[in-house]
mmCIF file of C-alpha atoms in Angstrom:
data_model
loop_
_atom_site.group_PDB
_atom_site.id
_atom_site.type_symbol
_atom_site.label_atom_id
_atom_site.label_comp_id
_atom_site.label_asym_id
_atom_site.label_seq_id
_atom_site.Cartn_x
_atom_site.Cartn_y
_atom_site.Cartn_z
ATOM 1 C CA MET O 241 0.262 0.088 -0.105
ATOM 2 C CA SER O 242 1.397 3.639 -0.839
ATOM 3 C CA ILE O 243 1.535 5.701 1.954
ATOM 4 C CA SER O 244 -0.506 8.596 0.371
ATOM 5 C CA ARG O 245 -3.062 6.822 1.525
ATOM 6 C CA ILE O 246 -1.847 7.304 5.041
ATOM 7 C CA GLY O 247 -3.825 10.406 6.332
ATOM 8 C CA GLY O 248 -6.321 12.447 7.265
ATOM 9 C CA ILE O 249 -8.097 11.323 10.789
ATOM 10 C CA ILE O 250 -6.585 7.861 11.682
ATOM 11 C CA PRO O 251 -8.195 7.225 15.764
ATOM 12 C CA PRO O 252 -6.092 4.810 17.563
ATOM 13 C CA ILE O 253 -8.794 3.464 19.225
ATOM 14 C CA VAL O 254 -9.105 1.893 22.428
ATOM 15 C CA THR O 255 -9.101 -1.866 23.097
ATOM 16 C CA PRO O 256 -12.447 -3.431 24.504
ATOM 17 C CA PHE O 257 -10.979 -5.466 27.367
ATOM 18 C CA GLN O 258 -13.608 -7.063 29.505
ATOM 19 C CA GLN O 259 -13.593 -6.806 33.234
ATOM 20 C CA ASP O 260 -11.325 -9.576 33.726
ATOM 21 C CA GLY O 261 -9.085 -8.072 31.424
ATOM 22 C CA SER O 262 -9.547 -10.568 28.555
ATOM 23 C CA LEU O 263 -10.284 -8.982 24.769
ATOM 24 C CA ASP O 264 -14.505 -8.790 24.004
ATOM 25 C CA GLU O 265 -13.850 -9.653 19.869
ATOM 26 C CA SER O 266 -18.122 -8.456 19.656
ATOM 27 C CA LEU O 267 -17.226 -4.706 20.938
ATOM 28 C CA HIS O 268 -14.169 -4.420 19.422
ATOM 29 C CA ARG O 269 -15.544 -5.685 15.745
ATOM 30 C CA GLN O 270 -18.156 -3.591 16.438
ATOM 31 C CA GLU O 271 -16.677 0.041 17.064
ATOM 32 C CA VAL O 272 -14.368 -0.781 13.919
ATOM 33 C CA ARG O 273 -18.098 -1.171 11.790
ATOM 34 C CA TYR O 274 -18.477 2.556 13.975
ATOM 35 C CA MET O 275 -15.396 4.165 12.768
ATOM 36 C CA VAL O 276 -15.820 2.671 9.037
ATOM 37 C CA GLU O 277 -18.721 2.893 8.149
ATOM 38 C CA LYS O 278 -20.456 5.573 10.810
ATOM 39 C CA ALA O 279 -17.579 8.126 11.879
ATOM 40 C CA LYS O 280 -16.388 7.637 7.780
ATOM 41 C CA VAL O 281 -12.677 8.140 9.380
ATOM 42 C CA HIS O 282 -9.371 8.030 6.951
ATOM 43 C CA GLY O 283 -7.545 4.914 8.640
ATOM 44 C CA LEU O 284 -7.467 2.968 11.866
ATOM 45 C CA ALA O 285 -4.568 2.647 14.390
ATOM 46 C CA ILE O 286 -5.194 0.004 16.994
ATOM 47 C CA CYS O 287 -2.569 -1.129 19.805
ATOM 48 C CA GLY O 288 -1.448 2.069 20.576
ATOM 49 C CA SER O 289 -1.552 3.952 23.410
ATOM 50 C CA THR O 290 -4.951 4.751 23.482
ATOM 51 C CA GLY O 291 -5.658 1.335 22.583
ATOM 52 C CA GLU O 292 -3.440 0.111 26.182
ATOM 53 C CA GLY O 293 -0.867 -1.674 23.907
ATOM 54 C CA HIS O 294 1.647 -1.485 26.367
ATOM 55 C CA THR O 295 -0.353 -3.979 28.419
ATOM 56 C CA LEU O 296 -0.588 -6.631 24.763
ATOM 57 C CA ASN O 297 0.980 -9.749 24.440
ATOM 58 C CA THR O 298 2.098 -10.477 20.713
ATOM 59 C CA ALA O 299 -0.849 -13.251 20.406
ATOM 60 C CA GLU O 300 -3.654 -10.462 21.430
ATOM 61 C CA SER O 301 -1.784 -8.291 19.158
ATOM 62 C CA ARG O 302 -2.459 -10.686 16.631
ATOM 63 C CA LEU O 303 -5.912 -11.163 17.535
ATOM 64 C CA LEU O 304 -6.668 -7.414 17.337
ATOM 65 C CA MET O 305 -5.282 -6.889 13.797
ATOM 66 C CA GLU O 306 -6.947 -10.198 12.683
ATOM 67 C CA TRP O 307 -10.434 -8.666 13.883
ATOM 68 C CA THR O 308 -9.678 -5.401 11.812
ATOM 69 C CA ALA O 309 -8.517 -6.824 9.422
ATOM 70 C CA GLU O 310 -11.636 -8.635 8.635
ATOM 71 C CA GLU O 311 -13.960 -6.016 9.486
ATOM 72 C CA VAL O 312 -12.166 -3.023 7.132
ATOM 73 C CA GLN O 313 -12.055 -5.322 4.318
ATOM 74 C CA GLY O 314 -9.335 -2.658 2.688
ATOM 75 C CA ARG O 315 -11.419 -0.068 2.905
ATOM 76 C CA ILE O 316 -9.175 2.282 4.939
ATOM 77 C CA PRO O 317 -5.859 1.714 5.915
ATOM 78 C CA VAL O 318 -4.820 0.149 9.481
ATOM 79 C CA ILE O 319 -1.933 1.078 11.261
ATOM 80 C CA ALA O 320 -0.499 -1.716 13.986
ATOM 81 C CA SER O 321 0.860 -0.021 16.804
ATOM 82 C CA ILE O 322 4.199 -1.455 18.743
ATOM 83 C CA ILE O 323 5.371 -0.686 22.290
ATOM 84 C CA THR O 324 8.276 -3.126 23.072
ATOM 85 C CA ASN O 325 11.417 -2.964 24.380
ATOM 86 C CA SER O 326 13.832 -4.667 22.359
ATOM 87 C CA THR O 327 14.405 -5.148 18.550
ATOM 88 C CA THR O 328 14.120 -9.017 18.932
ATOM 89 C CA ALA O 329 10.386 -8.559 20.667
ATOM 90 C CA ALA O 330 9.340 -5.440 17.743
ATOM 91 C CA VAL O 331 10.085 -7.032 15.218
ATOM 92 C CA GLU O 332 8.318 -10.856 16.521
ATOM 93 C CA ARG O 333 5.073 -8.519 17.007
ATOM 94 C CA ALA O 334 5.379 -7.565 13.224
ATOM 95 C CA LEU O 335 6.022 -10.646 11.809
ATOM 96 C CA ALA O 336 3.200 -12.105 13.688
ATOM 97 C CA ILE O 337 0.997 -9.867 11.848
ATOM 98 C CA LYS O 338 2.791 -9.455 8.215
ATOM 99 C CA ASP O 339 0.374 -11.536 6.118
ATOM 100 C CA LEU O 340 -2.888 -9.672 7.295
ATOM 101 C CA SER O 341 -1.215 -6.208 5.381
ATOM 102 C CA PRO O 342 -0.820 -3.961 7.702
ATOM 103 C CA ALA O 343 -0.509 -0.421 6.413
ATOM 104 C CA ALA O 344 2.420 0.855 8.601
ATOM 105 C CA LEU O 345 3.113 -0.355 11.914
ATOM 106 C CA GLN O 346 3.258 2.827 14.543
ATOM 107 C CA CYS O 347 6.420 2.026 16.951
ATOM 108 C CA THR O 348 7.910 4.139 19.926
ATOM 109 C CA PRO O 349 11.182 3.634 21.193
ATOM 110 C CA VAL O 350 12.092 1.606 23.959
ATOM 111 C CA HIS O 351 9.940 2.749 26.896
ATOM 112 C CA TYR O 352 12.098 1.655 29.605
ATOM 113 C CA LEU O 353 14.845 3.943 31.266
ATOM 114 C CA PHE O 354 17.520 2.987 29.208
ATOM 115 C CA ARG O 355 17.677 5.508 26.350
ATOM 116 C CA PRO O 356 19.548 4.000 23.433
ATOM 117 C CA ASP O 357 22.356 7.177 21.783
ATOM 118 C CA ASP O 358 21.006 8.238 18.549
ATOM 119 C CA GLU O 359 23.083 5.869 16.248
ATOM 120 C CA ALA O 360 21.157 2.865 18.369
ATOM 121 C CA MET O 361 17.817 4.370 17.563
ATOM 122 C CA LEU O 362 18.140 4.426 13.689
ATOM 123 C CA ARG O 363 19.746 0.999 13.882
ATOM 124 C CA TYR O 364 16.323 0.115 16.423
ATOM 125 C CA PHE O 365 14.164 1.373 13.870
ATOM 126 C CA GLY O 366 15.832 0.523 10.635
ATOM 127 C CA ASP O 367 16.138 -3.554 11.817
ATOM 128 C CA ILE O 368 12.098 -3.193 12.408
ATOM 129 C CA ALA O 369 11.536 -2.045 9.466
ATOM 130 C CA ASP O 370 13.864 -3.748 7.136
ATOM 131 C CA ARG O 371 13.614 -7.598 9.031
ATOM 132 C CA SER O 372 9.569 -7.504 9.085
ATOM 133 C CA GLY O 373 9.223 -5.479 4.917
ATOM 134 C CA ILE O 374 6.637 -3.221 6.895
ATOM 135 C CA PRO O 375 6.716 0.124 6.715
ATOM 136 C CA VAL O 376 7.623 1.968 9.758
ATOM 137 C CA ILE O 377 6.194 5.738 11.538
ATOM 138 C CA ILE O 378 8.264 6.222 14.433
ATOM 139 C CA TYR O 379 5.823 7.043 17.384
ATOM 140 C CA ASN O 380 7.754 10.082 19.311
ATOM 141 C CA VAL O 381 6.205 9.845 22.911
ATOM 142 C CA VAL O 382 8.492 8.180 25.158
ATOM 143 C CA PRO O 383 9.750 10.699 27.114
ATOM 144 C CA TRP O 384 13.320 10.074 28.147
ATOM 145 C CA ALA O 385 14.009 8.287 25.307
ATOM 146 C CA TYR O 386 12.537 11.339 23.060
ATOM 147 C CA LEU O 387 14.138 12.212 19.486
ATOM 148 C CA SER O 388 15.098 15.685 18.130
ATOM 149 C CA PRO O 389 13.572 17.198 14.571
ATOM 150 C CA THR O 390 16.529 16.330 13.564
ATOM 151 C CA LEU O 391 17.059 13.028 14.365
ATOM 152 C CA LEU O 392 13.725 12.152 13.306
ATOM 153 C CA VAL O 393 14.647 13.713 9.631
ATOM 154 C CA ARG O 394 18.239 11.999 9.455
ATOM 155 C CA ILE O 395 16.542 8.188 10.330
ATOM 156 C CA MET O 396 13.501 8.781 7.688
ATOM 157 C CA ARG O 397 16.371 10.176 5.268
ATOM 158 C CA GLU O 398 18.836 7.385 5.965
ATOM 159 C CA VAL O 399 16.327 4.252 6.585
ATOM 160 C CA PRO O 400 14.267 3.996 3.482
ATOM 161 C CA GLY O 401 11.496 1.570 5.437
ATOM 162 C CA VAL O 402 11.040 4.591 7.667
ATOM 163 C CA VAL O 403 8.148 6.523 5.719
ATOM 164 C CA GLY O 404 7.328 9.002 9.050
ATOM 165 C CA VAL O 405 6.576 10.101 12.811
ATOM 166 C CA LYS O 406 3.847 10.614 14.636
ATOM 167 C CA GLN O 407 4.877 13.288 17.039
ATOM 168 C CA SER O 408 3.127 13.805 20.221
ATOM 169 C CA ALA O 409 3.911 14.768 23.774
ATOM 170 C CA ASN O 410 2.262 17.899 23.494
ATOM 171 C CA ASP O 411 5.125 18.916 21.122
ATOM 172 C CA MET O 412 3.645 21.281 18.563
ATOM 173 C CA GLN O 413 6.858 23.339 17.689
ATOM 174 C CA ALA O 414 8.751 19.621 16.829
ATOM 175 C CA VAL O 415 5.278 19.042 14.805
ATOM 176 C CA ALA O 416 6.177 22.776 13.082
ATOM 177 C CA ASP O 417 10.212 22.038 12.913
ATOM 178 C CA LEU O 418 9.401 18.315 11.395
ATOM 179 C CA LEU O 419 7.085 19.862 8.697
ATOM 180 C CA PHE O 420 9.739 22.489 8.229
ATOM 181 C CA LEU O 421 12.589 20.372 8.085
ATOM 182 C CA ILE O 422 10.747 17.613 5.347
ATOM 183 C CA ARG O 423 10.859 20.254 2.951
ATOM 184 C CA GLU O 424 14.497 21.245 3.532
ATOM 185 C CA ALA O 425 15.460 17.544 2.861
ATOM 186 C CA GLY O 426 13.162 17.167 -0.252
ATOM 187 C CA LEU O 427 11.075 14.747 1.627
ATOM 188 C CA GLU O 428 7.387 15.968 1.831
ATOM 189 C CA ASP O 429 6.578 13.636 -0.848
ATOM 190 C CA SER O 430 7.558 10.220 0.059
ATOM 191 C CA VAL O 431 7.030 10.830 4.219
ATOM 192 C CA ARG O 432 4.187 10.760 6.638
ATOM 193 C CA ILE O 433 4.582 13.912 9.286
ATOM 194 C CA ILE O 434 1.535 12.543 11.802
ATOM 195 C CA THR O 435 0.365 15.316 14.351
ATOM 196 C CA ALA O 436 -0.989 13.842 17.683
ATOM 197 C CA VAL O 437 -1.283 16.931 19.607
ATOM 198 C CA ASP O 438 -4.764 16.976 20.833
ATOM 199 C CA SER O 439 -5.294 20.248 21.377
ATOM 200 C CA LEU O 440 -3.920 21.956 18.604
ATOM 201 C CA LEU O 441 -5.016 19.477 15.841
ATOM 202 C CA PHE O 442 -6.430 22.532 14.077
ATOM 203 C CA SER O 443 -2.801 24.263 13.542
ATOM 204 C CA SER O 444 -1.532 20.727 12.742
ATOM 205 C CA PHE O 445 -3.086 20.860 9.394
ATOM 206 C CA GLN O 446 -3.010 24.537 8.876
ATOM 207 C CA LEU O 447 1.040 23.857 8.844
ATOM 208 C CA GLY O 448 0.595 20.712 6.197
ATOM 209 C CA ALA O 449 0.433 17.675 8.842
ATOM 210 C CA HIS O 450 -0.520 14.627 6.572
ATOM 211 C CA GLY O 451 -2.581 13.578 8.965
ATOM 212 C CA ALA O 452 -3.743 12.966 12.461
ATOM 213 C CA ILE O 453 -3.822 9.782 15.405
ATOM 214 C CA ALA O 454 -4.715 11.260 18.612
ATOM 215 C CA ALA O 455 -6.969 9.824 21.710
ATOM 216 C CA ILE O 456 -9.557 12.786 21.238
ATOM 217 C CA LEU O 457 -10.026 11.283 17.527
ATOM 218 C CA SER O 458 -10.877 8.026 19.160
ATOM 219 C CA ALA O 459 -13.901 9.878 21.884
ATOM 220 C CA VAL O 460 -15.034 12.340 19.135
ATOM 221 C CA PRO O 461 -14.002 10.881 15.423
ATOM 222 C CA GLU O 462 -17.121 12.840 13.637
ATOM 223 C CA TRP O 463 -16.025 16.342 14.758
ATOM 224 C CA CYS O 464 -12.686 15.371 14.342
ATOM 225 C CA VAL O 465 -13.473 14.360 10.439
ATOM 226 C CA ALA O 466 -15.310 17.654 10.421
ATOM 227 C CA LEU O 467 -12.559 19.568 11.432
ATOM 228 C CA TRP O 468 -9.814 17.836 8.788
ATOM 229 C CA ASP O 469 -12.799 18.729 5.810
ATOM 230 C CA ALA O 470 -13.115 22.359 7.156
ATOM 231 C CA VAL O 471 -9.233 22.926 7.176
ATOM 232 C CA GLN O 472 -8.944 21.163 3.586
ATOM 233 C CA GLU O 473 -12.095 22.851 1.858
ATOM 234 C CA GLY O 474 -10.245 26.955 3.450
ATOM 235 C CA ASP O 475 -13.963 27.029 5.982
ATOM 236 C CA LEU O 476 -12.176 28.353 8.509
ATOM 237 C CA GLU O 477 -14.606 29.607 11.116
ATOM 238 C CA GLN O 478 -16.118 26.462 10.640
ATOM 239 C CA ALA O 479 -12.877 24.734 11.723
ATOM 240 C CA GLN O 480 -12.216 27.608 14.702
ATOM 241 C CA ARG O 481 -16.174 26.142 16.062
ATOM 242 C CA LEU O 482 -14.992 22.304 15.943
ATOM 243 C CA HIS O 483 -11.714 23.554 17.355
ATOM 244 C CA ASP O 484 -12.669 25.070 20.609
ATOM 245 C CA SER O 485 -15.090 22.451 20.928
ATOM 246 C CA LEU O 486 -12.672 19.927 20.669
ATOM 247 C CA LEU O 487 -10.121 21.674 23.052
ATOM 248 C CA GLN O 488 -12.785 21.939 25.835
ATOM 249 C CA LEU O 489 -13.228 18.217 25.494
ATOM 250 C CA TRP O 490 -9.648 18.021 25.503
ATOM 251 C CA HIS O 491 -9.133 19.414 28.998
ATOM 252 C CA ALA O 492 -11.758 16.904 30.202
ATOM 253 C CA LEU O 493 -10.257 13.671 28.821
ATOM 254 C CA SER O 494 -6.675 14.619 29.289
ATOM 255 C CA ALA O 495 -5.570 12.455 32.622
ATOM 256 C CA PRO O 496 -3.293 8.988 33.291
ATOM 257 C CA ASN O 497 -5.886 7.117 32.820
ATOM 258 C CA LEU O 498 -6.616 8.880 29.448
ATOM 259 C CA PRO O 499 -8.112 5.636 27.149
ATOM 260 C CA ALA O 500 -10.817 5.427 30.349
ATOM 261 C CA ASN O 501 -11.920 8.622 29.918
ATOM 262 C CA VAL O 502 -12.050 8.230 26.403
ATOM 263 C CA ARG O 503 -14.338 5.361 26.944
ATOM 264 C CA GLU O 504 -16.216 7.622 28.961
ATOM 265 C CA ALA O 505 -16.866 9.566 26.084
ATOM 266 C CA MET O 506 -17.304 6.891 23.938
ATOM 267 C CA LYS O 507 -20.410 5.771 26.267
ATOM 268 C CA LEU O 508 -22.390 9.251 26.620
ATOM 269 C CA ARG O 509 -22.181 8.840 22.554
ATOM 270 C CA GLY O 510 -23.754 5.571 22.311
ATOM 271 C CA ARG O 511 -20.702 3.449 22.095
ATOM 272 C CA ASN O 512 -18.553 0.818 24.567
ATOM 273 C CA GLY O 513 -15.874 0.674 24.827
ATOM 274 C CA GLY O 514 -15.515 -2.140 27.033
ATOM 275 C CA TYR O 515 -13.209 -1.486 30.705
ATOM 276 C CA PRO O 516 -9.301 -0.824 30.809
ATOM 277 C CA ARG O 517 -6.958 -3.243 31.420
ATOM 278 C CA ALA O 518 -5.519 -3.677 35.344
ATOM 279 C CA PRO O 519 -4.260 -1.020 36.899
ATOM 280 C CA MET O 520 -5.833 1.601 35.277
ATOM 281 C CA PRO O 521 -8.740 2.702 36.656
ATOM 282 C CA VAL O 522 -12.143 3.652 34.929
ATOM 283 C CA SER O 523 -12.763 7.337 35.518
ATOM 284 C CA SER O 524 -13.571 9.027 38.871
ATOM 285 C CA PRO O 525 -17.074 10.188 39.271
ATOM 286 C CA GLU O 526 -15.682 13.388 38.917
ATOM 287 C CA GLN O 527 -13.497 12.869 35.554
ATOM 288 C CA ALA O 528 -16.947 11.445 34.631
ATOM 289 C CA GLU O 529 -19.064 14.429 35.040
ATOM 290 C CA ARG O 530 -16.584 16.710 33.461
ATOM 291 C CA VAL O 531 -16.400 14.790 30.344
ATOM 292 C CA ARG O 532 -20.095 14.707 30.627
ATOM 293 C CA SER O 533 -20.083 18.598 30.747
ATOM 294 C CA ALA O 534 -17.742 18.843 28.336
ATOM 295 C CA LEU O 535 -19.371 17.195 25.556
ATOM 296 C CA THR O 536 -22.017 19.148 26.527
ATOM 297 C CA LEU O 537 -20.907 22.278 26.249
ATOM 298 C CA ALA O 538 -19.237 21.439 23.088
ATOM 299 C CA GLU O 539 -22.585 20.257 21.326
ATOM 300 C CA GLU O 540 -23.839 23.751 22.238
ATOM 301 C CA GLY O 541 -21.042 25.351 20.709
ATOM 302 C CA LEU O 542 -21.302 23.141 17.622
ATOM 303 C CA SER O 543 -25.250 23.729 17.261
#
């Protein structure tokens, strides 16, 4: 699949767990169908941070990719996330799903305490891409293994299988720097810069980000698709209204148990995201009320 198909609104969907921590196949399939057929998103990301990918094993990741691919049926790209702590584990996870044809892998640096140096970072992502044969998008989110825009562009320039960056960590300057640097390097047609700055999707799209993979997309995918469309069509007044509503909601969602709060927003909008996986707690009553209030205010602002 050409990377040109990777773009727009790509929700990193929650992984629906049952109360005992097992996967809920029915709810997962239901959410995938909703995203594709009702919300009309441009792609899906599974097993990411919002999907609590750090808690999944290889067999579970394989099952989620199987169920997703069966429901999507090639209609939109599916990006599979890998959050592991070694090259061996990352390659194992990638090879386990290769036959299911993910559009790309979204890979974090290792998330344990020991940061590889820059040369080891380059080899890490290069080895995953080379040994799996699947395009890699670097998920730049781990605070103690953070990659500078300069290093990210170097990796994309020197490693053919690395085709993009998902820039997170609330770092809007990094999004801007990456978009500038890929133009300077002549890479603008061969890589994807994806924003994960939930509070500034509007600004990211205006700067030229190729799309978004961010938690808020999974809470209110329709609003995010509408924002993307408004920016692409130059309707900045509508885009501003949507930004204001999304910003209010993001303030209510943002917390260490973010995936649980995304589920709370889903529930209030008629979708069942299951439970978070222990030890992550469900939304507290206070958090649930903040999400409910933010959704109400946001809906009023869009009416």
